[in-house]
JSON list of C-alpha atoms and ligand atoms in Angstrom, two decimals:
[
{"chain": "A", "resi": 1, "resn": "MET", "atom": "CA", "xyz": [-118.71, -85.90, 150.20]},
{"chain": "A", "resi": 2, "resn": "SER", "atom": "CA", "xyz": [-119.35, -87.24, 146.41]},
{"chain": "A", "resi": 3, "resn": "ASP", "atom": "CA", "xyz": [-121.20, -90.26, 145.00]},
{"chain": "A", "resi": 4, "resn": "PRO", "atom": "CA", "xyz": [-118.23, -92.52, 143.98]},
{"chain": "A", "resi": 5, "resn": "ILE", "atom": "CA", "xyz": [-118.96, -93.48, 140.59]},
{"chain": "A", "resi": 6, "resn": "PRO", "atom": "CA", "xyz": [-120.91, -96.40, 139.84]},
{"chain": "A", "resi": 7, "resn": "VAL", "atom": "CA", "xyz": [-120.14, -100.04, 138.73]},
{"chain": "A", "resi": 8, "resn": "LEU", "atom": "CA", "xyz": [-122.03, -102.08, 137.42]},
{"chain": "A", "resi": 9, "resn": "THR", "atom": "CA", "xyz": [-120.79, -106.07, 137.86]},
{"chain": "A", "resi": 10, "resn": "ILE", "atom": "CA", "xyz": [-121.82, -108.36, 135.50]},
{"chain": "A", "resi": 11, "resn": "ASP", "atom": "CA", "xyz": [-120.22, -112.08, 136.70]},
{"chain": "A", "resi": 12, "resn": "GLY", "atom": "CA", "xyz": [-120.96, -115.64, 135.19]},
{"chain": "A", "resi": 13, "resn": "PRO", "atom": "CA", "xyz": [-119.54, -118.57, 133.57]},
{"chain": "A", "resi": 14, "resn": "SER", "atom": "CA", "xyz": [-118.63, -118.27, 130.03]},
{"chain": "A", "resi": 15, "resn": "GLY", "atom": "CA", "xyz": [-121.76, -118.75, 127.36]},
{"chain": "A", "resi": 16, "resn": "SER", "atom": "CA", "xyz": [-123.61, -117.26, 129.95]},
{"chain": "A", "resi": 17, "resn": "GLY", "atom": "CA", "xyz": [-124.21, -113.94, 127.63]},
{"chain": "A", "resi": 18, "resn": "LYS", "atom": "CA", "xyz": [-122.01, -111.98, 129.64]},
{"chain": "A", "resi": 19, "resn": "GLY", "atom": "CA", "xyz": [-120.51, -110.24, 127.09]},
{"chain": "A", "resi": 20, "resn": "THR", "atom": "CA", "xyz": [-123.45, -109.41, 124.50]},
{"chain": "A", "resi": 21, "resn": "ILE", "atom": "CA", "xyz": [-125.37, -108.28, 127.36]},
{"chain": "A", "resi": 22, "resn": "SER", "atom": "CA", "xyz": [-122.61, -106.30, 129.24]},
{"chain": "A", "resi": 23, "resn": "ARG", "atom": "CA", "xyz": [-121.83, -104.09, 125.78]},
{"chain": "A", "resi": 24, "resn": "LEU", "atom": "CA", "xyz": [-125.80, -103.45, 125.54]},
{"chain": "A", "resi": 25, "resn": "VAL", "atom": "CA", "xyz": [-126.38, -102.37, 129.39]},
{"chain": "A", "resi": 26, "resn": "ALA", "atom": "CA", "xyz": [-123.43, -100.21, 129.10]},
{"chain": "A", "resi": 27, "resn": "GLN", "atom": "CA", "xyz": [-125.00, -98.46, 125.86]},
{"chain": "A", "resi": 28, "resn": "ARG", "atom": "CA", "xyz": [-128.38, -98.08, 127.45]},
{"chain": "A", "resi": 29, "resn": "LEU", "atom": "CA", "xyz": [-126.86, -96.46, 130.74]},
{"chain": "A", "resi": 30, "resn": "GLY", "atom": "CA", "xyz": [-124.36, -94.57, 128.50]},
{"chain": "A", "resi": 31, "resn": "TRP", "atom": "CA", "xyz": [-121.42, -96.10, 130.67]},
{"chain": "A", "resi": 32, "resn": "HIS", "atom": "CA", "xyz": [-118.15, -97.25, 129.91]},
{"chain": "A", "resi": 33, "resn": "TYR", "atom": "CA", "xyz": [-117.49, -100.82, 129.53]},
{"chain": "A", "resi": 34, "resn": "LEU", "atom": "CA", "xyz": [-114.67, -103.25, 130.30]},
{"chain": "A", "resi": 35, "resn": "ASP", "atom": "CA", "xyz": [-114.25, -106.69, 128.86]},
{"chain": "A", "resi": 36, "resn": "SER", "atom": "CA", "xyz": [-112.03, -108.10, 131.53]},
{"chain": "A", "resi": 37, "resn": "GLY", "atom": "CA", "xyz": [-111.82, -111.84, 129.51]},
{"chain": "A", "resi": 38, "resn": "ALA", "atom": "CA", "xyz": [-110.50, -109.64, 126.61]},
{"chain": "A", "resi": 39, "resn": "LEU", "atom": "CA", "xyz": [-106.80, -108.74, 129.55]},
{"chain": "A", "resi": 40, "resn": "TYR", "atom": "CA", "xyz": [-106.59, -112.37, 130.12]},
{"chain": "A", "resi": 41, "resn": "ARG", "atom": "CA", "xyz": [-107.24, -113.33, 126.87]},
{"chain": "A", "resi": 42, "resn": "ALA", "atom": "CA", "xyz": [-104.98, -110.86, 125.37]},
{"chain": "A", "resi": 43, "resn": "VAL", "atom": "CA", "xyz": [-101.96, -112.13, 127.50]},
{"chain": "A", "resi": 44, "resn": "GLY", "atom": "CA", "xyz": [-102.74, -115.62, 126.41]},
{"chain": "A", "resi": 45, "resn": "VAL", "atom": "CA", "xyz": [-102.44, -114.65, 122.74]},
{"chain": "A", "resi": 46, "resn": "ALA", "atom": "CA", "xyz": [-98.74, -112.89, 123.56]},
{"chain": "A", "resi": 47, "resn": "ALA", "atom": "CA", "xyz": [-97.26, -115.88, 125.41]},
{"chain": "A", "resi": 48, "resn": "GLY", "atom": "CA", "xyz": [-98.49, -118.03, 121.92]},
{"chain": "A", "resi": 49, "resn": "TRP", "atom": "CA", "xyz": [-96.43, -115.34, 119.42]},
{"chain": "A", "resi": 50, "resn": "ALA", "atom": "CA", "xyz": [-93.73, -115.61, 122.42]},
{"chain": "A", "resi": 51, "resn": "ASP", "atom": "CA", "xyz": [-94.20, -119.26, 122.26]},
{"chain": "A", "resi": 52, "resn": "LEU", "atom": "CA", "xyz": [-94.07, -119.42, 126.03]},
{"chain": "A", "resi": 53, "resn": "ASP", "atom": "CA", "xyz": [-94.89, -122.31, 128.08]},
{"chain": "A", "resi": 54, "resn": "LEU", "atom": "CA", "xyz": [-98.13, -121.90, 129.58]},
{"chain": "A", "resi": 55, "resn": "ASP", "atom": "CA", "xyz": [-96.63, -124.19, 132.66]},
{"chain": "A", "resi": 56, "resn": "ASP", "atom": "CA", "xyz": [-94.20, -121.65, 132.90]},
{"chain": "A", "resi": 57, "resn": "ALA", "atom": "CA", "xyz": [-95.76, -119.06, 135.57]},
{"chain": "A", "resi": 58, "resn": "GLY", "atom": "CA", "xyz": [-92.64, -116.78, 136.16]},
{"chain": "A", "resi": 59, "resn": "ALA", "atom": "CA", "xyz": [-92.54, -116.43, 132.31]},
{"chain": "A", "resi": 60, "resn": "LEU", "atom": "CA", "xyz": [-96.05, -115.49, 131.91]},
{"chain": "A", "resi": 61, "resn": "VAL", "atom": "CA", "xyz": [-95.81, -113.31, 134.82]},
{"chain": "A", "resi": 62, "resn": "ARG", "atom": "CA", "xyz": [-93.44, -111.43, 133.16]},
{"chain": "A", "resi": 63, "resn": "CYS", "atom": "CA", "xyz": [-95.49, -111.36, 129.72]},
{"chain": "A", "resi": 64, "resn": "THR", "atom": "CA", "xyz": [-98.60, -109.78, 131.62]},
{"chain": "A", "resi": 65, "resn": "PHE", "atom": "CA", "xyz": [-96.37, -107.47, 132.99]},
{"chain": "A", "resi": 66, "resn": "ASP", "atom": "CA", "xyz": [-94.78, -106.57, 129.20]},
{"chain": "A", "resi": 67, "resn": "THR", "atom": "CA", "xyz": [-98.06, -106.95, 127.50]},
{"chain": "A", "resi": 68, "resn": "GLU", "atom": "CA", "xyz": [-99.79, -103.48, 126.37]},
{"chain": "A", "resi": 69, "resn": "ILE", "atom": "CA", "xyz": [-103.32, -103.78, 125.63]},
{"chain": "A", "resi": 70, "resn": "GLY", "atom": "CA", "xyz": [-105.56, -101.34, 123.92]},
{"chain": "A", "resi": 71, "resn": "PHE", "atom": "CA", "xyz": [-109.26, -101.18, 123.05]},
{"chain": "A", "resi": 72, "resn": "ARG", "atom": "CA", "xyz": [-110.50, -99.18, 120.24]},
{"chain": "A", "resi": 73, "resn": "GLU", "atom": "CA", "xyz": [-113.76, -98.93, 118.81]},
{"chain": "A", "resi": 74, "resn": "SER", "atom": "CA", "xyz": [-113.50, -99.04, 114.74]},
{"chain": "A", "resi": 75, "resn": "ASP", "atom": "CA", "xyz": [-115.58, -96.85, 112.66]},
{"chain": "A", "resi": 76, "resn": "ALA", "atom": "CA", "xyz": [-118.17, -99.66, 112.30]},
{"chain": "A", "resi": 77, "resn": "GLY", "atom": "CA", "xyz": [-118.90, -99.24, 116.27]},
{"chain": "A", "resi": 78, "resn": "GLU", "atom": "CA", "xyz": [-117.01, -102.55, 116.89]},
{"chain": "A", "resi": 79, "resn": "LEU", "atom": "CA", "xyz": [-114.93, -102.73, 119.81]},
{"chain": "A", "resi": 80, "resn": "ARG", "atom": "CA", "xyz": [-111.39, -103.73, 118.70]},
{"chain": "A", "resi": 81, "resn": "VAL", "atom": "CA", "xyz": [-108.43, -104.88, 121.40]},
{"chain": "A", "resi": 82, "resn": "LEU", "atom": "CA", "xyz": [-104.32, -104.13, 120.41]},
{"chain": "A", "resi": 83, "resn": "VAL", "atom": "CA", "xyz": [-101.95, -106.35, 121.68]},
{"chain": "A", "resi": 84, "resn": "ASN", "atom": "CA", "xyz": [-98.40, -104.82, 121.82]},
{"chain": "A", "resi": 85, "resn": "GLY", "atom": "CA", "xyz": [-99.97, -102.09, 118.87]},
{"chain": "A", "resi": 86, "resn": "HIS", "atom": "CA", "xyz": [-102.02, -105.32, 117.09]},
{"chain": "A", "resi": 87, "resn": "ASP", "atom": "CA", "xyz": [-105.21, -106.10, 116.44]},
{"chain": "A", "resi": 88, "resn": "ALA", "atom": "CA", "xyz": [-105.89, -109.26, 117.44]},
{"chain": "A", "resi": 89, "resn": "THR", "atom": "CA", "xyz": [-109.64, -108.82, 118.33]},
{"chain": "A", "resi": 90, "resn": "ASP", "atom": "CA", "xyz": [-110.32, -112.34, 115.92]},
{"chain": "A", "resi": 91, "resn": "GLU", "atom": "CA", "xyz": [-107.66, -114.47, 117.59]},
{"chain": "A", "resi": 92, "resn": "LEU", "atom": "CA", "xyz": [-109.02, -113.29, 121.48]},
{"chain": "A", "resi": 93, "resn": "ARG", "atom": "CA", "xyz": [-111.85, -115.13, 120.38]},
{"chain": "A", "resi": 94, "resn": "THR", "atom": "CA", "xyz": [-110.75, -118.47, 119.42]},
{"chain": "A", "resi": 95, "resn": "GLU", "atom": "CA", "xyz": [-110.51, -121.45, 121.80]},
{"chain": "A", "resi": 96, "resn": "THR", "atom": "CA", "xyz": [-107.32, -121.84, 122.18]},
{"chain": "A", "resi": 97, "resn": "ALA", "atom": "CA", "xyz": [-106.88, -117.89, 123.43]},
{"chain": "A", "resi": 98, "resn": "GLY", "atom": "CA", "xyz": [-110.22, -119.34, 125.85]},
{"chain": "A", "resi": 99, "resn": "ALA", "atom": "CA", "xyz": [-107.66, -122.10, 126.83]},
{"chain": "A", "resi": 100, "resn": "ALA", "atom": "CA", "xyz": [-104.36, -119.88, 127.49]},
{"chain": "A", "resi": 101, "resn": "ALA", "atom": "CA", "xyz": [-106.41, -117.22, 129.02]},
{"chain": "A", "resi": 102, "resn": "SER", "atom": "CA", "xyz": [-107.70, -119.86, 131.66]},
{"chain": "A", "resi": 103, "resn": "ALA", "atom": "CA", "xyz": [-104.78, -121.69, 132.11]},
{"chain": "A", "resi": 104, "resn": "ILE", "atom": "CA", "xyz": [-103.02, -118.00, 133.01]},
{"chain": "A", "resi": 105, "resn": "ALA", "atom": "CA", "xyz": [-105.94, -116.86, 134.93]},
{"chain": "A", "resi": 106, "resn": "ALA", "atom": "CA", "xyz": [-104.82, -118.99, 137.71]},
{"chain": "A", "resi": 107, "resn": "ILE", "atom": "CA", "xyz": [-102.24, -117.35, 138.26]},
{"chain": "A", "resi": 108, "resn": "PRO", "atom": "CA", "xyz": [-102.49, -115.76, 141.56]},
{"chain": "A", "resi": 109, "resn": "GLU", "atom": "CA", "xyz": [-99.45, -112.52, 140.08]},
{"chain": "A", "resi": 110, "resn": "VAL", "atom": "CA", "xyz": [-101.23, -112.28, 136.69]},
{"chain": "A", "resi": 111, "resn": "ARG", "atom": "CA", "xyz": [-104.12, -111.80, 138.47]},
{"chain": "A", "resi": 112, "resn": "ALA", "atom": "CA", "xyz": [-102.35, -109.12, 140.76]},
{"chain": "A", "resi": 113, "resn": "ALA", "atom": "CA", "xyz": [-100.43, -107.41, 137.90]},
{"chain": "A", "resi": 114, "resn": "LEU", "atom": "CA", "xyz": [-104.26, -106.79, 135.89]},
{"chain": "A", "resi": 115, "resn": "LYS", "atom": "CA", "xyz": [-106.07, -105.36, 138.66]},
{"chain": "A", "resi": 116, "resn": "ASP", "atom": "CA", "xyz": [-105.31, -101.97, 138.83]},
{"chain": "A", "resi": 117, "resn": "ARG", "atom": "CA", "xyz": [-105.15, -102.06, 134.86]},
{"chain": "A", "resi": 118, "resn": "GLN", "atom": "CA", "xyz": [-109.65, -103.22, 135.40]},
{"chain": "A", "resi": 119, "resn": "ARG", "atom": "CA", "xyz": [-110.40, -100.45, 138.31]},
{"chain": "A", "resi": 120, "resn": "ALA", "atom": "CA", "xyz": [-108.38, -97.71, 135.76]},
{"chain": "A", "resi": 121, "resn": "PHE", "atom": "CA", "xyz": [-111.89, -98.06, 133.80]},
{"chain": "A", "resi": 122, "resn": "ARG", "atom": "CA", "xyz": [-113.73, -96.81, 136.65]},
{"chain": "A", "resi": 123, "resn": "ARG", "atom": "CA", "xyz": [-114.06, -93.61, 134.79]},
{"chain": "A", "resi": 124, "resn": "PRO", "atom": "CA", "xyz": [-117.80, -91.50, 135.34]},
{"chain": "A", "resi": 125, "resn": "PRO", "atom": "CA", "xyz": [-120.47, -90.95, 134.96]},
{"chain": "A", "resi": 126, "resn": "GLY", "atom": "CA", "xyz": [-120.32, -95.05, 135.50]},
{"chain": "A", "resi": 127, "resn": "LEU", "atom": "CA", "xyz": [-118.87, -98.27, 134.52]},
{"chain": "A", "resi": 128, "resn": "VAL", "atom": "CA", "xyz": [-120.59, -101.63, 133.50]},
{"chain": "A", "resi": 129, "resn": "THR", "atom": "CA", "xyz": [-117.69, -105.06, 133.13]},
{"chain": "A", "resi": 130, "resn": "ASP", "atom": "CA", "xyz": [-118.27, -108.29, 132.70]},
{"chain": "A", "resi": 131, "resn": "GLY", "atom": "CA", "xyz": [-115.63, -111.81, 134.15]},
{"chain": "A", "resi": 132, "resn": "ARG", "atom": "CA", "xyz": [-115.35, -113.94, 136.97]},
{"chain": "A", "resi": 133, "resn": "ASP", "atom": "CA", "xyz": [-114.45, -111.80, 139.70]},
{"chain": "A", "resi": 134, "resn": "MET", "atom": "CA", "xyz": [-115.68, -108.22, 138.97]},
{"chain": "A", "resi": 135, "resn": "GLY", "atom": "CA", "xyz": [-118.36, -108.27, 141.97]},
{"chain": "A", "resi": 136, "resn": "THR", "atom": "CA", "xyz": [-115.97, -110.73, 144.35]},
{"chain": "A", "resi": 137, "resn": "VAL", "atom": "CA", "xyz": [-112.68, -109.04, 143.86]},
{"chain": "A", "resi": 138, "resn": "ILE", "atom": "CA", "xyz": [-112.17, -106.22, 141.46]},
{"chain": "A", "resi": 139, "resn": "PHE", "atom": "CA", "xyz": [-114.72, -103.63, 142.65]},
{"chain": "A", "resi": 140, "resn": "PRO", "atom": "CA", "xyz": [-116.45, -105.41, 145.39]},
{"chain": "A", "resi": 141, "resn": "ASP", "atom": "CA", "xyz": [-118.08, -101.94, 146.61]},
{"chain": "A", "resi": 142, "resn": "ALA", "atom": "CA", "xyz": [-119.74, -101.59, 143.76]},
{"chain": "A", "resi": 143, "resn": "PRO", "atom": "CA", "xyz": [-123.81, -100.66, 144.15]},
{"chain": "A", "resi": 144, "resn": "TYR", "atom": "CA", "xyz": [-125.06, -102.63, 140.86]},
{"chain": "A", "resi": 145, "resn": "LYS", "atom": "CA", "xyz": [-124.19, -106.88, 140.61]},
{"chain": "A", "resi": 146, "resn": "VAL", "atom": "CA", "xyz": [-125.66, -109.26, 138.84]},
{"chain": "A", "resi": 147, "resn": "PHE", "atom": "CA", "xyz": [-124.39, -113.01, 138.25]},
{"chain": "A", "resi": 148, "resn": "LEU", "atom": "CA", "xyz": [-125.69, -114.35, 134.93]},
{"chain": "A", "resi": 149, "resn": "THR", "atom": "CA", "xyz": [-125.72, -118.16, 133.91]},
{"chain": "A", "resi": 150, "resn": "ALA", "atom": "CA", "xyz": [-127.20, -120.74, 131.76]},
{"chain": "A", "resi": 151, "resn": "SER", "atom": "CA", "xyz": [-127.22, -124.57, 131.44]},
{"chain": "A", "resi": 152, "resn": "ALA", "atom": "CA", "xyz": [-124.36, -125.90, 129.91]},
{"chain": "A", "resi": 153, "resn": "ALA", "atom": "CA", "xyz": [-126.08, -127.64, 127.12]},
{"chain": "A", "resi": 154, "resn": "GLU", "atom": "CA", "xyz": [-127.52, -123.63, 126.05]},
{"chain": "A", "resi": 155, "resn": "ARG", "atom": "CA", "xyz": [-124.26, -122.41, 126.30]},
{"chain": "A", "resi": 156, "resn": "ALA", "atom": "CA", "xyz": [-122.40, -124.83, 124.31]},
{"chain": "A", "resi": 157, "resn": "GLU", "atom": "CA", "xyz": [-125.33, -124.16, 121.79]},
{"chain": "A", "resi": 158, "resn": "ARG", "atom": "CA", "xyz": [-124.55, -120.75, 121.96]},
{"chain": "A", "resi": 159, "resn": "ARG", "atom": "CA", "xyz": [-121.04, -121.18, 120.98]},
{"chain": "A", "resi": 160, "resn": "TYR", "atom": "CA", "xyz": [-121.77, -123.83, 118.13]},
{"chain": "A", "resi": 161, "resn": "LYS", "atom": "CA", "xyz": [-124.03, -121.39, 116.61]},
{"chain": "A", "resi": 162, "resn": "GLN", "atom": "CA", "xyz": [-121.73, -118.76, 116.58]},
{"chain": "A", "resi": 163, "resn": "LEU", "atom": "CA", "xyz": [-117.76, -120.60, 115.03]},
{"chain": "A", "resi": 164, "resn": "LYS", "atom": "CA", "xyz": [-120.37, -122.05, 112.51]},
{"chain": "A", "resi": 165, "resn": "ASP", "atom": "CA", "xyz": [-121.58, -118.50, 111.58]},
{"chain": "A", "resi": 166, "resn": "LYS", "atom": "CA", "xyz": [-117.56, -117.64, 111.56]},
{"chain": "A", "resi": 167, "resn": "GLY", "atom": "CA", "xyz": [-116.86, -121.15, 109.20]},
{"chain": "A", "resi": 168, "resn": "VAL", "atom": "CA", "xyz": [-114.97, -122.81, 111.93]},
{"chain": "A", "resi": 169, "resn": "SER", "atom": "CA", "xyz": [-115.92, -126.31, 111.98]},
{"chain": "A", "resi": 170, "resn": "VAL", "atom": "CA", "xyz": [-116.47, -127.95, 115.42]},
{"chain": "A", "resi": 171, "resn": "THR", "atom": "CA", "xyz": [-118.30, -130.84, 117.71]},
{"chain": "A", "resi": 172, "resn": "MET", "atom": "CA", "xyz": [-121.36, -129.79, 120.01]},
{"chain": "A", "resi": 173, "resn": "ASP", "atom": "CA", "xyz": [-119.62, -132.94, 122.13]},
{"chain": "A", "resi": 174, "resn": "GLY", "atom": "CA", "xyz": [-116.46, -130.97, 121.55]},
{"chain": "A", "resi": 175, "resn": "LEU", "atom": "CA", "xyz": [-117.90, -127.96, 122.57]},
{"chain": "A", "resi": 176, "resn": "LEU", "atom": "CA", "xyz": [-120.08, -128.88, 126.03]},
{"chain": "A", "resi": 177, "resn": "ARG", "atom": "CA", "xyz": [-116.43, -130.56, 127.27]},
{"chain": "A", "resi": 178, "resn": "GLU", "atom": "CA", "xyz": [-114.57, -127.63, 126.73]},
{"chain": "A", "resi": 179, "resn": "ILE", "atom": "CA", "xyz": [-117.43, -125.14, 128.36]},
{"chain": "A", "resi": 180, "resn": "LEU", "atom": "CA", "xyz": [-117.30, -128.03, 131.32]},
{"chain": "A", "resi": 181, "resn": "ALA", "atom": "CA", "xyz": [-113.68, -128.14, 131.69]},
{"chain": "A", "resi": 182, "resn": "ARG", "atom": "CA", "xyz": [-113.07, -124.10, 131.68]},
{"chain": "A", "resi": 183, "resn": "ASP", "atom": "CA", "xyz": [-116.21, -123.95, 134.12]},
{"chain": "A", "resi": 184, "resn": "ALA", "atom": "CA", "xyz": [-114.52, -126.40, 136.47]},
{"chain": "A", "resi": 185, "resn": "ARG", "atom": "CA", "xyz": [-111.16, -124.65, 136.03]},
{"chain": "A", "resi": 186, "resn": "ASP", "atom": "CA", "xyz": [-112.51, -121.36, 136.84]},
{"chain": "A", "resi": 187, "resn": "ALA", "atom": "CA", "xyz": [-114.49, -122.84, 139.74]},
{"chain": "A", "resi": 188, "resn": "SER", "atom": "CA", "xyz": [-111.96, -124.57, 141.49]},
{"chain": "A", "resi": 189, "resn": "ARG", "atom": "CA", "xyz": [-108.55, -122.40, 141.53]},
{"chain": "A", "resi": 190, "resn": "THR", "atom": "CA", "xyz": [-107.58, -120.99, 145.05]},
{"chain": "A", "resi": 191, "resn": "VAL", "atom": "CA", "xyz": [-107.86, -117.59, 143.92]},
{"chain": "A", "resi": 192, "resn": "ALA", "atom": "CA", "xyz": [-110.91, -115.61, 142.53]},
{"chain": "A", "resi": 193, "resn": "PRO", "atom": "CA", "xyz": [-112.36, -118.51, 142.19]},
{"chain": "A", "resi": 194, "resn": "LEU", "atom": "CA", "xyz": [-116.02, -118.23, 139.68]},
{"chain": "A", "resi": 195, "resn": "ARG", "atom": "CA", "xyz": [-118.60, -117.52, 142.22]},
{"chain": "A", "resi": 196, "resn": "PRO", "atom": "CA", "xyz": [-121.19, -115.34, 142.71]},
{"chain": "A", "resi": 197, "resn": "ALA", "atom": "CA", "xyz": [-120.76, -111.64, 144.42]},
{"chain": "A", "resi": 198, "resn": "GLU", "atom": "CA", "xyz": [-122.71, -111.45, 147.94]},
{"chain": "A", "resi": 199, "resn": "GLY", "atom": "CA", "xyz": [-125.77, -109.69, 147.23]},
{"chain": "A", "resi": 200, "resn": "ALA", "atom": "CA", "xyz": [-125.73, -110.44, 143.13]},
{"chain": "A", "resi": 201, "resn": "VAL", "atom": "CA", "xyz": [-128.97, -110.50, 141.05]},
{"chain": "A", "resi": 202, "resn": "HIS", "atom": "CA", "xyz": [-128.97, -113.72, 139.86]},
{"chain": "A", "resi": 203, "resn": "ILE", "atom": "CA", "xyz": [-130.32, -114.13, 136.18]},
{"chain": "A", "resi": 204, "resn": "ASP", "atom": "CA", "xyz": [-130.85, -117.81, 134.50]},
{"chain": "A", "resi": 205, "resn": "THR", "atom": "CA", "xyz": [-130.53, -117.03, 130.79]},
{"chain": "A", "resi": 206, "resn": "THR", "atom": "CA", "xyz": [-131.15, -120.05, 129.68]},
{"chain": "A", "resi": 207, "resn": "GLY", "atom": "CA", "xyz": [-134.33, -119.79, 127.37]},
{"chain": "A", "resi": 208, "resn": "LEU", "atom": "CA", "xyz": [-134.68, -115.87, 127.29]},
{"chain": "A", "resi": 209, "resn": "ASP", "atom": "CA", "xyz": [-133.79, -113.41, 124.57]},
{"chain": "A", "resi": 210, "resn": "ILE", "atom": "CA", "xyz": [-130.89, -111.19, 124.31]},
{"chain": "A", "resi": 211, "resn": "ASP", "atom": "CA", "xyz": [-133.52, -108.25, 124.80]},
{"chain": "A", "resi": 212, "resn": "ALA", "atom": "CA", "xyz": [-135.15, -109.87, 127.75]},
{"chain": "A", "resi": 213, "resn": "VAL", "atom": "CA", "xyz": [-131.97, -110.60, 129.75]},
{"chain": "A", "resi": 214, "resn": "VAL", "atom": "CA", "xyz": [-131.18, -107.16, 128.91]},
{"chain": "A", "resi": 215, "resn": "GLU", "atom": "CA", "xyz": [-134.36, -105.40, 130.95]},
{"chain": "A", "resi": 216, "resn": "ARG", "atom": "CA", "xyz": [-134.36, -107.76, 133.70]},
{"chain": "A", "resi": 217, "resn": "VAL", "atom": "CA", "xyz": [-130.29, -106.51, 134.09]},
{"chain": "A", "resi": 218, "resn": "LEU", "atom": "CA", "xyz": [-131.22, -102.57, 133.75]},
{"chain": "A", "resi": 219, "resn": "ALA", "atom": "CA", "xyz": [-133.66, -103.60, 136.12]},
{"chain": "A", "resi": 220, "resn": "ALA", "atom": "CA", "xyz": [-131.16, -104.37, 139.17]},
{"chain": "A", "resi": 221, "resn": "VAL", "atom": "CA", "xyz": [-129.61, -101.03, 138.34]},
{"chain": "A", "resi": 222, "resn": "VAL", "atom": "CA", "xyz": [-132.35, -98.33, 140.49]},
{"chain": "A", "resi": 223, "resn": "PRO", "atom": "CA", "xyz": [-130.78, -95.85, 141.70]},
{"chain": "A", "resi": 224, "resn": "ARG", "atom": "CA", "xyz": [-129.84, -96.63, 145.75]},
{"chain": "A", "resi": 225, "resn": "PRO", "atom": "CA", "xyz": [-131.27, -94.11, 148.47]},
{"chain": "A", "resi": 226, "resn": "ARG", "atom": "CA", "xyz": [-129.08, -91.77, 149.22]},
{"chain": "A", "resi": 227, "resn": "THR", "atom": "CA", "xyz": [-127.68, -91.90, 153.21]},
{"chain": "A", "resi": 228, "resn": "SER", "atom": "CA", "xyz": [-128.00, -88.53, 153.80]},
{"chain": "A", "resi": 229, "resn": "VAL", "atom": "CA", "xyz": [-124.68, -87.32, 155.86]},
{"chain": "A", "resi": 230, "resn": "ALA", "atom": "CA", "xyz": [-125.43, -84.64, 158.89]},
{"chain": "B", "resi": 1, "resn": "C5P", "atom": "O1", "xyz": [-114.85, -113.88, 129.79]},
{"chain": "B", "resi": 1, "resn": "C5P", "atom": "P1", "xyz": [-114.14, -114.96, 128.76]},
{"chain": "B", "resi": 1, "resn": "C5P", "atom": "O2", "xyz": [-114.23, -115.99, 128.20]},
{"chain": "B", "resi": 1, "resn": "C5P", "atom": "O3", "xyz": [-113.23, -113.79, 127.81]},
{"chain": "B", "resi": 1, "resn": "C5P", "atom": "O4", "xyz": [-112.70, -115.06, 129.54]},
{"chain": "B", "resi": 1, "resn": "C5P", "atom": "C1", "xyz": [-111.40, -116.19, 128.93]},
{"chain": "B", "resi": 1, "resn": "C5P", "atom": "C2", "xyz": [-111.06, -116.96, 130.52]},
{"chain": "B", "resi": 1, "resn": "C5P", "atom": "O5", "xyz": [-110.50, -115.70, 131.60]},
{"chain": "B", "resi": 1, "resn": "C5P", "atom": "C3", "xyz": [-112.09, -117.09, 131.46]},
{"chain": "B", "resi": 1, "resn": "C5P", "atom": "O6", "xyz": [-112.42, -118.80, 131.41]},
{"chain": "B", "resi": 1, "resn": "C5P", "atom": "C4", "xyz": [-111.16, -116.89, 132.75]},
{"chain": "B", "resi": 1, "resn": "C5P", "atom": "O7", "xyz": [-110.40, -118.39, 133.40]},
{"chain": "B", "resi": 1, "resn": "C5P", "atom": "C5", "xyz": [-110.30, -115.96, 132.66]},
{"chain": "B", "resi": 1, "resn": "C5P", "atom": "N1", "xyz": [-111.36, -115.08, 133.37]},
{"chain": "B", "resi": 1, "resn": "C5P", "atom": "C6", "xyz": [-110.76, -114.42, 134.74]},
{"chain": "B", "resi": 1, "resn": "C5P", "atom": "N2", "xyz": [-111.38, -113.64, 135.57]},
{"chain": "B", "resi": 1, "resn": "C5P", "atom": "C7", "xyz": [-112.17, -112.62, 134.45]},
{"chain": "B", "resi": 1, "resn": "C5P", "atom": "C8", "xyz": [-112.48, -112.80, 133.32]},
{"chain": "B", "resi": 1, "resn": "C5P", "atom": "C9", "xyz": [-112.00, -113.62, 132.37]},
{"chain": "B", "resi": 1, "resn": "C5P", "atom": "O8", "xyz": [-110.32, -115.51, 135.43]},
{"chain": "B", "resi": 1, "resn": "C5P", "atom": "N3", "xyz": [-112.51, -111.61, 135.22]}
]
């Protein structure tokens, strides 16, 4: 029997560096990459365009089924996200989209509706995927699992720098409050709460630079001994 397509899951709270690290690791391995948060953000953005109420679970579930989400690489090699055919990459990264995604992600039917869409990204030669429940729910059979963390203060600082570079004015206090609120919501929801998968390699990225984290993650991807079949 041929081996299943390998998957490396990288889960962790917002600001732990998952996105950057996962993209770099995927490049190094020559594997595909799935940013699962982008799917939740895309539904959040589509719900905003349709002026839906974030408390109306039924409308949000319908919106999840109706929203077309596509990924493509720009000429500059950047990953762009298309929502219903429109390039929504920049809108997806806003705090508003993140907060909407987090509220929507707590609805079990939304998570169920996105399950197969995420699994469809598992294609040869392999997949690196980041999110909150990649190792626990979406790819529980993944041979490689990592859980990234960083202190809340450092995560707020990273986000502050990113937003400042983009000319967005925010305060550190406000960002820290938002990060802690999102952590609490993601960790306490009843369906697929944020928690490390069994057997995941934990890496605390506080005080580490990107290259150091990439090397540690790559070290977690060591070939497994093959079980021989008689
Ligand atoms: O990772 P990112 O910040 O883009 O995710 C946005 C939100 O989407 C998270 O706060 C979380 O609530 C939700 N999410 C999730 N499960 C995933 C990925 C993201 O619940 N696998």
